[in-house]
Short mmCIF file of C-alpha atoms in Angstrom, two decimals:
data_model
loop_
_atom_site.label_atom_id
_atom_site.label_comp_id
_atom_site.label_asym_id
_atom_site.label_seq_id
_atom_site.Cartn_x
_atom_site.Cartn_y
_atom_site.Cartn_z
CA UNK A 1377 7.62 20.80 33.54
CA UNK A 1378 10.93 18.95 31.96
CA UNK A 1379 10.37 16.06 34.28
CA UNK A 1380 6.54 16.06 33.79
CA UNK A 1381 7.37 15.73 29.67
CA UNK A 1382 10.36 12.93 30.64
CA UNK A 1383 8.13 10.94 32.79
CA UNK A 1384 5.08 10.91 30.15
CA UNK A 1385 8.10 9.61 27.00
CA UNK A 1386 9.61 7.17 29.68
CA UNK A 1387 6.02 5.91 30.25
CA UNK A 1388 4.90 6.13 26.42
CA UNK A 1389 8.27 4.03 25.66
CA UNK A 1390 8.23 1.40 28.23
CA UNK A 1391 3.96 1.01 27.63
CA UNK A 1392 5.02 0.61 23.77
CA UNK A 1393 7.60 -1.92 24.25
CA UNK A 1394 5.48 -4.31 26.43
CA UNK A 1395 3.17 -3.88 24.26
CA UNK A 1396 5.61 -4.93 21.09
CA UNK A 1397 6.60 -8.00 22.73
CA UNK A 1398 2.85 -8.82 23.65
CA UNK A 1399 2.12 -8.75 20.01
CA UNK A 1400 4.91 -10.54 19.09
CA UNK A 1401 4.49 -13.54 22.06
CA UNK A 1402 0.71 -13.78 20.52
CA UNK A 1403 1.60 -14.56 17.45
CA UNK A 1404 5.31 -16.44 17.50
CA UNK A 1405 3.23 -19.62 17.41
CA UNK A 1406 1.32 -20.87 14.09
CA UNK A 1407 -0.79 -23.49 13.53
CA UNK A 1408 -2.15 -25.44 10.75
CA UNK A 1409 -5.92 -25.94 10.89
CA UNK A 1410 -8.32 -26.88 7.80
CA UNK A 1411 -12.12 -25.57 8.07
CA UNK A 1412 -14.58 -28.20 5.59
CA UNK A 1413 -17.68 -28.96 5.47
CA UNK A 1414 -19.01 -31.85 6.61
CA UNK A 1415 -22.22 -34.29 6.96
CA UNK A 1416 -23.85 -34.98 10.31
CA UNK A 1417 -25.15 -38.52 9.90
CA UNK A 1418 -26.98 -39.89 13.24
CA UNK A 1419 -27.82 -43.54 12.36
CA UNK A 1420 -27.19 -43.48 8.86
CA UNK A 1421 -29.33 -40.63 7.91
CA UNK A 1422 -28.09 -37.25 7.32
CA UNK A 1423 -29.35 -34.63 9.59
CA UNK A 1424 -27.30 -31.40 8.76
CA UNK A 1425 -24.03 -29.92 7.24
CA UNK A 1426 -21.66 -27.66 9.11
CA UNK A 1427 -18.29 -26.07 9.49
CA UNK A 1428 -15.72 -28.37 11.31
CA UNK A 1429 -11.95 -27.89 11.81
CA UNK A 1430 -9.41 -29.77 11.36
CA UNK A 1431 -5.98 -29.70 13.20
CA UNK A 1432 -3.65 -32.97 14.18
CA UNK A 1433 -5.88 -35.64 12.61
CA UNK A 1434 -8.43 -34.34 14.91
CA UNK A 1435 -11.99 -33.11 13.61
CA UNK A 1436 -14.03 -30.55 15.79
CA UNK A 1437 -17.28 -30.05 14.99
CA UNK A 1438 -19.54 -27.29 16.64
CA UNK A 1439 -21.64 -28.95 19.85
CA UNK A 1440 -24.65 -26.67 19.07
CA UNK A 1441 -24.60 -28.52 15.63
CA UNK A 1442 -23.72 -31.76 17.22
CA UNK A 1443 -26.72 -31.58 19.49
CA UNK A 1444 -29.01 -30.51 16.87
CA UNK A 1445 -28.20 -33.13 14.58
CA UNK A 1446 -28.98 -35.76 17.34
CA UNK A 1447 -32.02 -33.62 18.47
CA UNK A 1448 -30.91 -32.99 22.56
CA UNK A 1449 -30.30 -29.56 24.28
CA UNK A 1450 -26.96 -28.01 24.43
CA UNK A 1451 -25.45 -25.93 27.31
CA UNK A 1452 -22.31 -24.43 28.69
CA UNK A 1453 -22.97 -24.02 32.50
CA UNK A 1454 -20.64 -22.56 34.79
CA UNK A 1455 -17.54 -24.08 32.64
CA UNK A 1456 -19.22 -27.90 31.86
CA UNK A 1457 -20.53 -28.45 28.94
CA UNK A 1458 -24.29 -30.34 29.10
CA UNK A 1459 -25.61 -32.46 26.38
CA UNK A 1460 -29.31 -34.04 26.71
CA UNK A 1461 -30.72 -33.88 29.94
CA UNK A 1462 -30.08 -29.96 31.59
CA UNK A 1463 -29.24 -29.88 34.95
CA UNK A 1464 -31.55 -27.66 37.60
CA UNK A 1465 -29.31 -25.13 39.41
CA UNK A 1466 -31.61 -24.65 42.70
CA UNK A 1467 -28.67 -22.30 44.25
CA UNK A 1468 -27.55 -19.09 43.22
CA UNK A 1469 -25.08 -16.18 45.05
CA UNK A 1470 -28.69 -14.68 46.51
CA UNK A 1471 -30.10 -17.91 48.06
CA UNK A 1472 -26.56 -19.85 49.17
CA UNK A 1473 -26.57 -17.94 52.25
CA UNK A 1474 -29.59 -19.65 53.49
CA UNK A 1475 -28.31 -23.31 52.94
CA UNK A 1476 -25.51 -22.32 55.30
CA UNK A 1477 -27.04 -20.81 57.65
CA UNK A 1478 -29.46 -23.46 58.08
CA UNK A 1479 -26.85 -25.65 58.92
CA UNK A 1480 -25.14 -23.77 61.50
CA UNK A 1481 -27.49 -21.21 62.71
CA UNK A 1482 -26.62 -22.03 66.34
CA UNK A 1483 -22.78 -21.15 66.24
CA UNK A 1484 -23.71 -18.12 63.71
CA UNK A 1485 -26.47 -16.44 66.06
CA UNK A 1486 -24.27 -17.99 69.09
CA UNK A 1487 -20.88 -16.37 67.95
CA UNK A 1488 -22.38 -13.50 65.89
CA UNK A 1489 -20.70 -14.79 62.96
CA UNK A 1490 -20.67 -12.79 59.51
CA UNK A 1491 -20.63 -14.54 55.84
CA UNK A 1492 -19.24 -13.35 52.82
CA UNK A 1493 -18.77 -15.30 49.44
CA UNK A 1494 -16.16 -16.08 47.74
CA UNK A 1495 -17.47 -16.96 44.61
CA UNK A 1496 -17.74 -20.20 42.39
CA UNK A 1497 -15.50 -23.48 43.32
CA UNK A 1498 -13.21 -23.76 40.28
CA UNK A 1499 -14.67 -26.45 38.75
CA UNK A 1500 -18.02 -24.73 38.86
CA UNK A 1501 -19.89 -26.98 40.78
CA UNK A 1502 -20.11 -25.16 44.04
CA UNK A 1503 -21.10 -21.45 45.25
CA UNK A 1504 -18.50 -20.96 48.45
CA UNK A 1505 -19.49 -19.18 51.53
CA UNK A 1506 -17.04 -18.05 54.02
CA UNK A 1507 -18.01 -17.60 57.72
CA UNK A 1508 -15.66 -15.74 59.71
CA UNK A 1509 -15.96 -13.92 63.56
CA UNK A 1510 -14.90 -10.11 63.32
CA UNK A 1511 -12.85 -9.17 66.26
CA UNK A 1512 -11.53 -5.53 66.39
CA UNK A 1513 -8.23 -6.02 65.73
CA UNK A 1514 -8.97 -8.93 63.51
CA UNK A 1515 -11.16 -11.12 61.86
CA UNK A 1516 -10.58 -14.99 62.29
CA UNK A 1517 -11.99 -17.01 59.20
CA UNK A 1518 -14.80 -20.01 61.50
CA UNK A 1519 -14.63 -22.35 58.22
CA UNK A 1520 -15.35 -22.67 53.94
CA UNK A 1521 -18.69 -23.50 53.33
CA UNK A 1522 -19.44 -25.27 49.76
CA UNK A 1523 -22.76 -25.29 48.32
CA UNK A 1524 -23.80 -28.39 45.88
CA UNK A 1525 -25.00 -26.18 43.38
CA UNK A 1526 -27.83 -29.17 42.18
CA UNK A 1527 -29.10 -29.43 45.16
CA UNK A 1528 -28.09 -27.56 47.91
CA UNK A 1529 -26.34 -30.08 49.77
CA UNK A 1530 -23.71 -28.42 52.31
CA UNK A 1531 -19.94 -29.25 52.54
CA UNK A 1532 -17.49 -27.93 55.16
CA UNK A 1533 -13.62 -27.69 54.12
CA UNK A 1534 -11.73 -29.69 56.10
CA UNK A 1535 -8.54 -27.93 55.87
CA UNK A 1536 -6.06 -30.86 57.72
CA UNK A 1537 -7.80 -33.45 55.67
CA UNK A 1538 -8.29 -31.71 52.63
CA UNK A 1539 -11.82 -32.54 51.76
CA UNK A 1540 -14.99 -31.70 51.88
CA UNK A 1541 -17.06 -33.10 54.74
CA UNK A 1542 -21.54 -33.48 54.10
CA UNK A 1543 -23.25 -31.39 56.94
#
C-alpha cells in the first residue's frame, strides 16, 4: 500500500512539474500587437470596417472581411487558403481507391495486392494510397500512390528519383 501511495506523489510531482514548465515555456515570450479599426476601401469606395492587428509594421486584416469587401468567396481547404474562384475536390478518402485501382488493376488482381491510406500529402493537395503484397511473415509495401485531389489524376512515388511520376 506504501508503494502504491509513493508511486501516485512521485507521479502527481513529476505530472505537476512538466506541467509548470509548460506554462511557463508558453508564455516566456511576449509580443506587442495593436487591434484598430480600420476601412476596407476597394477602388476608392468604402465597403466595410473591421478589426485588424497590428504587429512589426505589418497590418492583418481578417480574409473573410477581405473577401467580403471585394465581393469573392473565401475558403480554407485542406491547409490553402482560396480566394475567388473555389476549387472542385472530385476525390475524397471513400472514392481514391478507385482512381488507383483503375490504374493498376492488372498487378492488384494479378498479385492480390491490398491498399490502405495513408492520409493527406502534407501540403494538402493529394489523398495517398499505399499498395502493399501481404506475405505471412511480412508485408512488402508494391509503391505510394498520390491522388490529384482536383482531378483525380494518379502519381506513383518514385522513391530513387524522388518524384512523382503521371500514370
Amino acid at each position: 500500500m506504501k508503494d502504491k501511495l509513493k508511486g501516485l506523489v512521485i507521479g502527481i510531482l513529476i505530472g505537476s512539474t512538466i506541467t509548470g514548465a509548460t506554462a511557463f515555456a508558453a508564455t516566456a515570450t511576449p509580443i506587442k500587437a495593436v487591434i484598430q479599426k480600420v476601412s476596407l476601401y476597394v477602388d476608392g469606395t468604402k465597403k466595410s470596417t473591421t478589426d485588424a492587428i497590428t504587429y512589426k509594421n505589418t497590418t492583418y486584416v481578417p480574409v473573410r472581411s477581405m473577401s467580403n469587401a471585394i465581393g469573392e468567396k473565401v475558403s480554407l481547404k485542406r491547409g490553402n487558403l482560396y480566394i475567388g474562384k473555389q476549387p472542385k475536390f472530385i476525390v475524397n478518402e471513400d472514392n481514391a481507391y478507385k482512381y488507383v485501382y483503375s490504374k493498376i488493376k492488372k498487378d492488384v488482381d494479378k498479385y492480390k495486392l491490398g491498399m490502405m491510406d495513408e492520409g493527406y500529402s502534407e501540403d494538402g493537395e493529394y489523398f495517398v494510397i499505399r499498395v502493399y503484397e501481404n506475405h505471412p511473415e511480412y508485408i512488402v509495401t508494391w509503391g505510394f500512390y498520390y491522388i490529384e485531389l482536383t482531378n483525380g489524376a494518379v502519381y506513383k512515388y518514385d522513391v530513387p528519383e524522388d518524384k512523382l511520376v503521371k500514370l
